[in-house]
Short mmCIF file of C-alpha atoms in Angstrom, two decimals:
data_model
loop_
_atom_site.label_atom_id
_atom_site.label_comp_id
_atom_site.label_asym_id
_atom_site.label_seq_id
_atom_site.Cartn_x
_atom_site.Cartn_y
_atom_site.Cartn_z
CA UNK A 469 -33.37 29.36 28.35
CA UNK A 470 -33.30 27.49 25.13
CA UNK A 471 -35.49 28.76 22.42
CA UNK A 472 -34.22 25.84 20.30
CA UNK A 473 -35.63 22.56 21.83
CA UNK A 474 -36.50 19.70 19.58
CA UNK A 475 -34.78 20.79 16.34
CA UNK A 476 -35.35 18.50 13.31
CA UNK A 477 -32.18 17.71 11.55
CA UNK A 478 -32.95 20.34 8.92
CA UNK A 479 -33.29 22.82 11.66
CA UNK A 480 -30.15 21.70 13.53
CA UNK A 481 -28.14 22.20 10.11
CA UNK A 482 -29.75 25.99 9.74
CA UNK A 483 -28.61 26.38 13.57
CA UNK A 484 -25.36 25.20 12.86
CA UNK A 485 -24.86 27.62 9.68
CA UNK A 486 -26.18 30.51 12.19
CA UNK A 487 -23.48 29.44 14.68
CA UNK A 488 -20.47 29.83 12.23
CA UNK A 489 -21.65 33.01 10.79
CA UNK A 490 -22.96 34.51 14.16
CA UNK A 491 -26.59 35.02 13.06
CA UNK A 492 -29.08 35.57 15.66
CA UNK A 493 -31.28 33.02 14.37
CA UNK A 494 -33.21 32.62 17.69
CA UNK A 495 -34.17 34.74 20.47
CA UNK A 496 -35.90 35.15 23.54
CA UNK A 497 -38.10 38.14 24.50
CA UNK A 498 -39.39 38.43 28.03
CA UNK A 499 -42.53 40.46 27.54
CA UNK A 500 -43.12 41.43 31.19
CA UNK A 501 -42.03 40.56 34.77
CA UNK A 502 -45.62 40.24 36.06
CA UNK A 503 -47.23 37.02 36.57
CA UNK A 504 -50.53 35.54 38.35
CA UNK A 505 -48.48 33.33 40.46
CA UNK A 506 -45.89 33.48 42.86
CA UNK A 507 -43.47 30.78 42.54
CA UNK A 508 -40.85 30.55 45.27
CA UNK A 509 -37.89 30.24 43.19
CA UNK A 510 -38.55 32.65 40.32
CA UNK A 511 -36.03 34.93 39.15
CA UNK A 512 -37.99 37.05 37.08
CA UNK A 513 -41.34 38.01 38.65
CA UNK A 514 -41.93 41.33 39.70
CA UNK A 515 -44.83 43.12 41.39
CA UNK A 516 -46.37 46.01 39.39
CA UNK A 517 -44.65 48.39 41.76
CA UNK A 518 -41.47 46.90 41.65
CA UNK A 519 -41.61 46.75 37.60
CA UNK A 520 -42.88 50.54 37.37
CA UNK A 521 -39.63 51.53 39.83
CA UNK A 522 -37.22 49.77 37.60
CA UNK A 523 -38.83 50.04 34.18
CA UNK A 524 -42.11 50.29 32.32
CA UNK A 525 -43.20 47.68 30.02
CA UNK A 526 -42.66 48.07 26.15
CA UNK A 527 -45.57 48.57 23.89
CA UNK A 528 -46.08 45.71 21.54
CA UNK A 529 -45.04 47.98 18.59
CA UNK A 530 -41.74 48.57 20.10
CA UNK A 531 -41.12 44.96 20.39
CA UNK A 532 -42.58 44.22 16.88
CA UNK A 533 -39.91 46.60 15.44
CA UNK A 534 -37.32 44.69 17.49
CA UNK A 535 -38.38 41.62 15.90
CA UNK A 536 -38.49 43.13 12.40
CA UNK A 537 -34.82 43.96 12.95
CA UNK A 538 -34.10 40.74 14.32
CA UNK A 539 -35.83 38.94 11.22
CA UNK A 540 -33.74 41.09 8.94
CA UNK A 541 -30.65 39.82 10.43
CA UNK A 542 -31.97 36.19 10.22
CA UNK A 543 -34.07 35.34 13.17
CA UNK A 544 -36.45 32.19 12.29
CA UNK A 545 -37.08 31.49 15.91
CA UNK A 546 -38.60 33.49 18.64
CA UNK A 547 -39.64 32.42 22.19
CA UNK A 548 -42.11 34.85 24.10
CA UNK A 549 -41.81 34.57 27.82
CA UNK A 550 -42.20 36.50 31.09
CA UNK A 551 -43.66 36.62 33.45
CA UNK A 552 -46.81 35.16 32.04
CA UNK A 553 -46.99 36.48 28.42
CA UNK A 554 -50.91 35.95 28.64
CA UNK A 555 -50.82 38.79 30.87
CA UNK A 556 -49.27 41.28 28.54
CA UNK A 557 -51.32 43.79 27.04
CA UNK A 558 -51.95 43.29 23.21
CA UNK A 559 -50.23 39.83 23.18
CA UNK A 560 -52.47 38.50 20.75
CA UNK A 561 -51.52 41.61 18.41
CA UNK A 562 -47.94 40.98 18.76
CA UNK A 563 -48.01 37.25 18.48
CA UNK A 564 -50.25 37.53 15.17
CA UNK A 565 -48.08 40.19 13.67
CA UNK A 566 -44.86 37.95 14.50
CA UNK A 567 -46.81 34.69 12.84
CA UNK A 568 -47.70 37.21 9.87
CA UNK A 569 -43.59 37.84 9.66
CA UNK A 570 -42.90 34.26 8.74
CA UNK A 571 -41.43 33.44 12.53
CA UNK A 572 -41.97 30.34 14.44
CA UNK A 573 -43.11 31.57 17.76
CA UNK A 574 -42.95 29.49 20.95
CA UNK A 575 -44.48 30.51 24.11
CA UNK A 576 -43.78 29.85 27.69
CA UNK A 577 -46.61 29.91 30.06
CA UNK A 578 -47.75 28.82 33.27
CA UNK A 579 -50.84 27.61 31.46
CA UNK A 580 -53.49 28.83 34.03
CA UNK A 581 -54.72 31.61 31.92
CA UNK A 582 -55.65 29.86 28.92
CA UNK A 583 -59.07 30.64 27.95
CA UNK A 584 -61.18 29.19 24.89
CA UNK A 585 -60.76 32.49 23.00
CA UNK A 586 -56.81 32.16 23.49
CA UNK A 587 -56.93 28.50 22.32
CA UNK A 588 -58.99 29.22 19.15
CA UNK A 589 -56.85 32.24 17.99
CA UNK A 590 -53.65 30.04 18.73
CA UNK A 591 -55.33 27.22 16.60
CA UNK A 592 -56.07 29.30 13.70
CA UNK A 593 -52.22 30.73 13.93
CA UNK A 594 -50.68 27.79 15.55
CA UNK A 595 -47.42 28.52 17.36
CA UNK A 596 -44.45 26.21 17.01
CA UNK A 597 -45.34 25.24 20.54
CA UNK A 598 -46.32 26.17 23.78
CA UNK A 599 -43.96 25.03 26.51
CA UNK A 600 -46.29 25.08 29.89
CA UNK A 601 -44.52 24.75 33.33
CA UNK A 602 -46.03 22.31 35.31
CA UNK A 603 -45.12 23.00 39.00
CA UNK A 604 -46.90 19.94 40.54
CA UNK A 605 -49.40 17.31 40.28
CA UNK A 606 -52.16 18.89 42.75
CA UNK A 607 -53.46 21.93 43.85
CA UNK A 608 -51.82 21.42 47.20
CA UNK A 609 -48.55 21.50 45.55
CA UNK A 610 -49.20 24.64 43.66
CA UNK A 611 -50.54 26.43 46.59
CA UNK A 612 -47.35 25.51 48.42
CA UNK A 613 -44.88 26.42 45.43
CA UNK A 614 -46.76 29.01 43.61
CA UNK A 615 -49.09 30.76 46.09
CA UNK A 616 -51.97 29.48 43.94
CA UNK A 617 -54.36 26.80 45.46
CA UNK A 618 -56.18 26.42 42.19
CA UNK A 619 -53.14 26.35 39.98
CA UNK A 620 -53.08 22.71 39.00
CA UNK A 621 -56.90 22.49 38.09
CA UNK A 622 -56.46 25.86 36.23
CA UNK A 623 -53.37 24.32 34.19
CA UNK A 624 -55.36 21.11 33.32
CA UNK A 625 -58.23 23.19 32.26
CA UNK A 626 -55.87 25.08 30.02
CA UNK A 627 -53.96 21.72 28.70
CA UNK A 628 -57.41 20.26 27.71
CA UNK A 629 -58.12 23.49 25.52
CA UNK A 630 -54.95 23.65 23.89
CA UNK A 631 -55.52 19.89 23.11
CA UNK A 632 -58.93 20.38 22.08
CA UNK A 633 -57.58 23.06 19.58
CA UNK A 634 -54.75 20.48 18.50
CA UNK A 635 -51.98 23.15 19.69
CA UNK A 636 -48.54 21.37 20.26
CA UNK A 637 -47.91 21.62 23.91
CA UNK A 638 -45.02 20.44 25.93
CA UNK A 639 -44.34 20.40 29.71
CA UNK A 640 -41.38 21.97 31.22
CA UNK A 641 -40.85 20.83 35.11
CA UNK A 642 -38.10 22.54 37.44
CA UNK A 643 -37.75 20.27 40.62
CA UNK A 644 -37.61 22.29 43.79
CA UNK A 645 -37.93 21.15 47.49
CA UNK A 646 -41.54 22.22 47.37
CA UNK A 647 -42.62 19.58 44.36
CA UNK A 648 -39.81 17.02 44.36
CA UNK A 649 -42.31 14.73 46.31
CA UNK A 650 -44.66 15.04 43.23
CA UNK A 651 -42.14 13.86 40.52
CA UNK A 652 -43.57 10.35 39.97
CA UNK A 653 -47.32 11.89 39.66
CA UNK A 654 -45.77 14.55 37.37
CA UNK A 655 -44.80 11.78 35.14
CA UNK A 656 -48.09 10.53 35.38
CA UNK A 657 -49.56 13.46 34.37
CA UNK A 658 -47.27 13.89 31.13
CA UNK A 659 -48.00 10.26 30.31
CA UNK A 660 -51.76 10.24 30.87
CA UNK A 661 -51.91 13.57 28.49
CA UNK A 662 -49.36 12.11 26.14
CA UNK A 663 -47.50 15.43 26.59
CA UNK A 664 -43.69 15.18 26.53
CA UNK A 665 -41.94 16.46 29.46
CA UNK A 666 -38.59 18.23 30.03
CA UNK A 667 -37.39 17.93 33.60
CA UNK A 668 -34.97 20.36 35.29
CA UNK A 669 -32.94 19.29 38.58
CA UNK A 670 -30.74 22.33 38.38
CA UNK A 671 -31.98 25.74 39.51
CA UNK A 672 -30.07 28.74 38.75
CA UNK A 673 -29.40 31.16 41.94
CA UNK A 674 -31.14 34.55 41.38
CA UNK A 675 -29.05 36.92 39.38
CA UNK A 676 -31.94 39.70 39.89
CA UNK A 677 -32.73 41.47 42.96
CA UNK A 678 -35.58 39.09 43.65
CA UNK A 679 -35.34 35.83 45.66
CA UNK A 680 -32.04 36.34 47.61
CA UNK A 681 -31.79 35.10 50.91
CA UNK A 682 -34.56 32.22 50.00
CA UNK A 683 -31.88 29.28 50.87
CA UNK A 684 -34.89 26.63 50.14
CA UNK A 685 -35.57 27.70 46.66
CA UNK A 686 -33.46 24.91 45.32
CA UNK A 687 -32.38 21.55 45.98
CA UNK A 688 -29.08 20.71 47.62
CA UNK A 689 -26.28 19.61 44.99
CA UNK A 690 -26.98 15.97 46.29
CA UNK A 691 -30.55 16.10 46.14
CA UNK A 692 -30.45 17.56 42.69
CA UNK A 693 -27.86 14.74 41.58
CA UNK A 694 -30.41 12.24 42.83
CA UNK A 695 -33.15 13.85 40.74
CA UNK A 696 -30.76 13.91 37.70
CA UNK A 697 -30.50 10.12 38.29
CA UNK A 698 -34.18 9.56 38.87
CA UNK A 699 -35.01 11.81 35.57
CA UNK A 700 -32.76 9.71 33.72
CA UNK A 701 -34.14 6.51 34.97
CA UNK A 702 -37.66 7.65 33.86
CA UNK A 703 -36.48 8.66 30.41
CA UNK A 704 -34.36 5.72 29.79
CA UNK A 705 -36.46 2.88 31.44
CA UNK A 706 -34.84 -0.47 31.22
CA UNK A 707 -31.80 1.16 29.22
CA UNK A 708 -30.75 3.36 32.31
CA UNK A 709 -28.23 0.82 33.67
CA UNK A 710 -26.48 0.62 30.25
CA UNK A 711 -26.47 4.25 30.25
CA UNK A 712 -25.01 4.44 33.42
CA UNK A 713 -22.31 1.87 32.38
CA UNK A 714 -21.48 3.71 29.58
CA UNK A 715 -21.45 7.12 31.15
CA UNK A 716 -18.76 5.75 33.42
CA UNK A 717 -16.71 4.28 30.50
CA UNK A 718 -16.61 7.60 28.79
CA UNK A 719 -15.87 9.21 31.87
CA UNK A 720 -12.92 6.97 32.56
CA UNK A 721 -11.63 7.19 28.95
CA UNK A 722 -12.06 10.77 28.78
CA UNK A 723 -9.06 12.97 27.98
CA UNK A 724 -9.31 16.56 27.77
CA UNK A 725 -8.01 17.50 24.26
CA UNK A 726 -9.91 20.31 23.18
CA UNK A 727 -8.25 23.75 23.02
CA UNK A 728 -9.08 26.37 25.58
CA UNK A 729 -10.72 28.90 23.49
CA UNK A 730 -13.02 31.81 24.49
CA UNK A 731 -16.85 31.85 23.81
CA UNK A 732 -19.73 29.91 25.65
CA UNK A 733 -20.53 26.23 25.44
CA UNK A 734 -23.70 26.73 23.99
CA UNK A 735 -25.50 28.89 21.33
CA UNK A 736 -26.14 31.71 23.61
CA UNK A 737 -24.43 35.10 22.49
CA UNK A 738 -23.52 33.40 19.26
CA UNK A 739 -26.61 32.55 17.49
CA UNK A 740 -29.23 33.07 20.42
CA UNK A 741 -30.10 36.44 22.17
CA UNK A 742 -32.22 37.22 25.30
CA UNK A 743 -33.95 40.47 25.76
CA UNK A 744 -35.03 41.32 29.18
CA UNK A 745 -38.66 43.19 29.53
CA UNK A 746 -36.81 46.53 30.06
CA UNK A 747 -35.24 46.06 26.72
CA UNK A 748 -31.67 44.70 27.61
CA UNK A 749 -30.09 42.25 25.53
CA UNK A 750 -28.12 39.57 26.94
CA UNK A 751 -26.68 36.19 25.86
CA UNK A 752 -28.79 34.36 28.29
CA UNK A 753 -31.48 35.14 30.92
CA UNK A 754 -29.02 34.52 33.65
CA UNK A 755 -25.97 36.28 31.96
CA UNK A 756 -25.53 39.76 33.10
CA UNK A 757 -22.40 40.82 30.99
CA UNK A 758 -23.09 42.41 28.70
CA UNK A 759 -26.51 44.21 29.02
CA UNK A 760 -27.06 46.13 25.86
CA UNK A 761 -30.35 47.95 25.24
CA UNK A 762 -32.14 47.11 21.78
CA UNK A 763 -34.22 50.66 22.31
CA UNK A 764 -31.33 53.04 23.07
CA UNK A 765 -29.31 51.33 20.29
CA UNK A 766 -30.85 49.04 17.50
CA UNK A 767 -30.95 45.73 17.26
CA UNK A 768 -28.03 45.24 15.07
CA UNK A 769 -25.65 47.27 17.17
CA UNK A 770 -26.82 45.50 20.26
CA UNK A 771 -26.11 41.99 18.77
CA UNK A 772 -22.73 43.01 17.30
CA UNK A 773 -21.86 44.28 20.86
CA UNK A 774 -23.16 41.06 22.14
CA UNK A 775 -21.22 38.61 19.76
CA UNK A 776 -18.04 40.63 20.26
CA UNK A 777 -18.15 40.38 24.33
CA UNK A 778 -19.10 36.79 24.19
CA UNK A 779 -16.59 35.82 21.50
CA UNK A 780 -13.75 37.07 23.96
CA UNK A 781 -14.95 35.81 26.88
CA UNK A 782 -13.29 32.89 28.57
CA UNK A 783 -15.07 30.36 30.63
CA UNK A 784 -13.00 28.71 33.72
CA UNK A 785 -9.67 27.12 32.70
CA UNK A 786 -10.35 24.70 35.88
CA UNK A 787 -13.53 23.67 34.18
CA UNK A 788 -12.00 23.14 31.06
CA UNK A 789 -9.30 21.05 32.23
CA UNK A 790 -11.53 18.91 34.76
CA UNK A 791 -11.94 15.39 33.99
CA UNK A 792 -15.79 15.28 35.26
CA UNK A 793 -16.45 17.97 32.62
CA UNK A 794 -17.75 15.29 30.34
CA UNK A 795 -20.49 14.44 33.18
CA UNK A 796 -21.12 18.16 34.05
CA UNK A 797 -23.94 20.26 33.28
CA UNK A 798 -22.35 23.64 33.99
CA UNK A 799 -22.33 26.40 31.65
CA UNK A 800 -21.81 30.01 31.41
CA UNK A 801 -24.75 31.05 32.99
CA UNK A 802 -24.33 28.90 35.88
CA UNK A 803 -20.93 30.29 36.53
CA UNK A 804 -21.80 33.79 36.15
CA UNK A 805 -25.01 33.24 38.48
CA UNK A 806 -23.06 30.93 41.32
CA UNK A 807 -20.05 33.02 41.47
CA UNK A 808 -20.55 36.48 40.16
CA UNK A 809 -18.11 35.74 37.27
CA UNK A 810 -18.38 33.79 34.12
CA UNK A 811 -15.01 32.45 34.50
CA UNK A 812 -15.68 31.55 38.07
CA UNK A 813 -15.76 27.69 39.05
CA UNK A 814 -19.63 27.12 40.20
CA UNK A 815 -18.93 24.75 43.23
CA UNK A 816 -22.70 23.81 43.23
CA UNK A 817 -22.11 22.10 40.20
CA UNK A 818 -18.76 20.42 41.33
CA UNK A 819 -20.55 18.71 44.42
CA UNK A 820 -23.59 17.84 41.85
CA UNK A 821 -21.29 16.39 39.69
CA UNK A 822 -19.40 14.69 42.16
CA UNK A 823 -22.75 13.20 43.69
CA UNK A 824 -23.92 12.14 40.24
CA UNK A 825 -20.74 10.02 39.70
CA UNK A 826 -21.33 8.20 43.11
CA UNK A 827 -24.77 7.40 42.08
CA UNK A 828 -23.17 5.84 38.58
CA UNK A 829 -20.84 3.74 40.57
CA UNK A 830 -23.75 2.61 42.82
CA UNK A 831 -25.90 1.98 39.81
CA UNK A 832 -22.96 -0.26 38.34
CA UNK A 833 -22.87 -2.10 41.40
CA UNK A 834 -26.27 -2.74 41.68
CA UNK A 835 -26.76 -0.91 44.92
CA UNK A 836 -29.87 1.03 45.84
CA UNK A 837 -29.57 5.06 45.12
CA UNK A 838 -31.89 5.93 47.90
CA UNK B 741 -48.92 29.39 -11.48
CA UNK B 742 -49.96 31.29 -8.35
CA UNK B 743 -48.06 31.35 -4.93
CA UNK B 744 -50.19 30.90 -1.60
CA UNK B 745 -49.36 34.47 -0.17
CA UNK B 746 -49.22 32.98 3.29
CA UNK B 747 -46.00 31.29 2.36
CA UNK B 748 -42.75 33.41 1.95
CA UNK B 749 -39.23 32.64 1.03
CA UNK B 750 -36.50 33.64 3.49
CA UNK B 751 -32.78 33.60 3.24
CA UNK B 752 -31.57 32.25 6.65
CA UNK B 753 -27.89 31.92 7.34
CA UNK B 754 -27.26 31.55 3.70
CA UNK B 755 -29.92 28.74 3.17
CA UNK B 756 -33.27 29.63 1.44
CA UNK B 757 -36.14 28.31 3.45
CA UNK B 758 -40.12 28.49 2.56
CA UNK B 759 -41.82 29.16 5.79
CA UNK B 760 -45.69 29.61 6.46
CA UNK B 761 -47.07 32.98 7.88
CA UNK B 762 -50.37 33.59 9.67
CA UNK B 763 -52.89 30.79 9.17
CA UNK B 764 -51.05 28.98 6.83
CA UNK B 765 -49.19 27.17 9.84
CA UNK B 766 -52.73 25.40 10.28
CA UNK B 767 -51.86 23.37 7.40
CA UNK B 768 -48.07 23.20 7.34
CA UNK B 769 -46.24 24.30 10.63
CA UNK B 770 -42.79 23.60 9.28
CA UNK B 771 -40.09 24.87 6.77
CA UNK B 772 -38.87 23.44 3.41
CA UNK B 773 -35.27 24.37 2.65
CA UNK B 774 -34.64 24.99 -1.24
CA UNK B 775 -31.43 25.40 -3.21
CA UNK B 776 -30.68 28.04 -5.57
CA UNK B 777 -32.81 26.62 -8.91
CA UNK B 778 -36.07 25.89 -6.39
CA UNK B 779 -35.44 29.59 -5.11
CA UNK B 780 -35.41 30.85 -8.52
CA UNK B 781 -38.43 28.99 -9.53
CA UNK B 782 -40.25 30.76 -6.60
CA UNK B 783 -39.31 33.73 -7.54
CA UNK B 784 -40.59 33.33 -11.14
CA UNK B 785 -43.71 31.27 -10.10
CA UNK B 786 -46.15 33.93 -11.36
CA UNK B 787 -44.52 34.51 -14.53
CA UNK B 788 -45.51 30.58 -15.63
CA UNK B 789 -48.70 29.56 -16.62
CA UNK B 790 -47.80 25.88 -15.70
CA UNK B 791 -45.37 23.58 -14.93
CA UNK B 792 -44.08 23.20 -18.64
CA UNK B 793 -43.38 26.98 -19.04
CA UNK B 794 -41.02 26.51 -15.70
CA UNK B 795 -39.39 23.84 -17.17
CA UNK B 796 -38.70 25.92 -20.07
CA UNK B 797 -37.53 28.91 -17.80
CA UNK B 798 -35.10 26.33 -16.01
CA UNK B 799 -33.49 24.95 -18.61
CA UNK B 800 -32.93 28.40 -20.12
CA UNK B 801 -31.54 29.38 -16.99
CA UNK B 802 -29.23 26.49 -15.79
CA UNK B 803 -26.86 24.00 -17.59
CA UNK B 804 -29.66 21.17 -17.06
CA UNK B 805 -31.02 18.80 -19.76
CA UNK B 806 -34.82 18.91 -20.82
CA UNK B 807 -35.37 15.45 -19.46
CA UNK B 808 -33.88 15.90 -15.83
CA UNK B 809 -35.59 19.36 -15.84
CA UNK B 810 -38.76 17.73 -16.26
CA UNK B 811 -38.43 15.24 -13.67
CA UNK B 812 -36.91 17.57 -10.98
CA UNK B 813 -39.55 20.59 -11.56
CA UNK B 814 -42.38 18.52 -11.77
CA UNK B 815 -41.73 16.65 -8.76
CA UNK B 816 -40.92 19.84 -6.78
CA UNK B 817 -44.00 21.90 -8.21
CA UNK B 818 -46.40 18.84 -7.35
CA UNK B 819 -45.20 18.75 -3.66
CA UNK B 820 -45.49 22.30 -3.21
CA UNK B 821 -49.13 21.93 -4.61
CA UNK B 822 -49.53 19.23 -2.31
CA UNK B 823 -48.90 20.97 0.84
CA UNK B 824 -50.88 24.32 -0.66
CA UNK B 825 -47.61 26.37 -1.04
CA UNK B 826 -48.91 26.86 -4.65
CA UNK B 827 -51.75 26.31 -7.15
CA UNK B 828 -52.00 25.60 -10.79
#
């Protein structure tokens, strides 16, 4: 989960400086695991009973104290997520207090619970952005994937309110076996509403207890590769063929010369943190080592331990030396969630990248991809 | 000169940035990075009744000629005023 999408050059420079100094410039706080929907692939959702058995929610004042400590260490960007954050008791109090601290707050929401009252207070205290996950382009798809027969209608109503109040919205969409047929229709919704969309073709396997055993929660590696191509084709339009040529040329010319060093390939655990609803800090929502409580310790202690662990963690040497690395989207979280070990080789990604490479060759030869 | 209290200056990774708090983001939902001279000006804004006093303060604190200081200070203060960060 990246709280730093769409950085402008100045923000990029700040984040690069934070990387060098290992300052927690950006964070994610998962406020609660409860949600009003029941998405088949969700890694976070718990029922209230499951939540109570695992750990209680923390109060808004506790989270505010964590945010104050993070701010003192340099946090500038914070993403509030869940579960569904608008179900969090006292969300408004927490949100407004964070805004008063000079933090750029973004919100991840499913968009179904946005009311006029919410849109109004957000417009008076604008977030950096609301990221709305768009699960499909019809109520039928929402019913199938999220168990909510009115989901699409509710999201469209929420988006309409956010637009009415001039709040910056972005769509996120993860493609799964349940909504891939909606791809073109989802693109149309994004265009019609003039809201940018970011697609995900890769779904992490569950690292928590829920969702285990659900084989259909994600695309096969081959399907994911095809969706990757389709997404790129949609984003680049006429330039996609040139891009495919360029990618192949880059791949053929690629020689691995980087030194094999410890640390993740992204900012997680270096200048970005994740805190689960139970208060455990990790580098990313999909990594479990280390997990350090920000309530049993303080934020600074948790951050220092996290950075120390990640800066001594090696990803797979085989992946590091792989020529296909230049085309591969694997990361520490994928390695850990696919193999149970951050230094493991995530075979799903190997298959996905192999299939993607074959698609690039087909495109170069002018052959159909389907 | 008065700083709009809804804007604060923060040190982020060694860079000084001016950011909005609360409702100020309605008008400016971004940030301005400033150098040490601009940071000094922000800290001393309330002590100066207008740009002329700030120019004097800057020339007394930094090695800069009057003409350059006048141009840069006026430009900076005017920009801040335009986006509602200060008033004079």
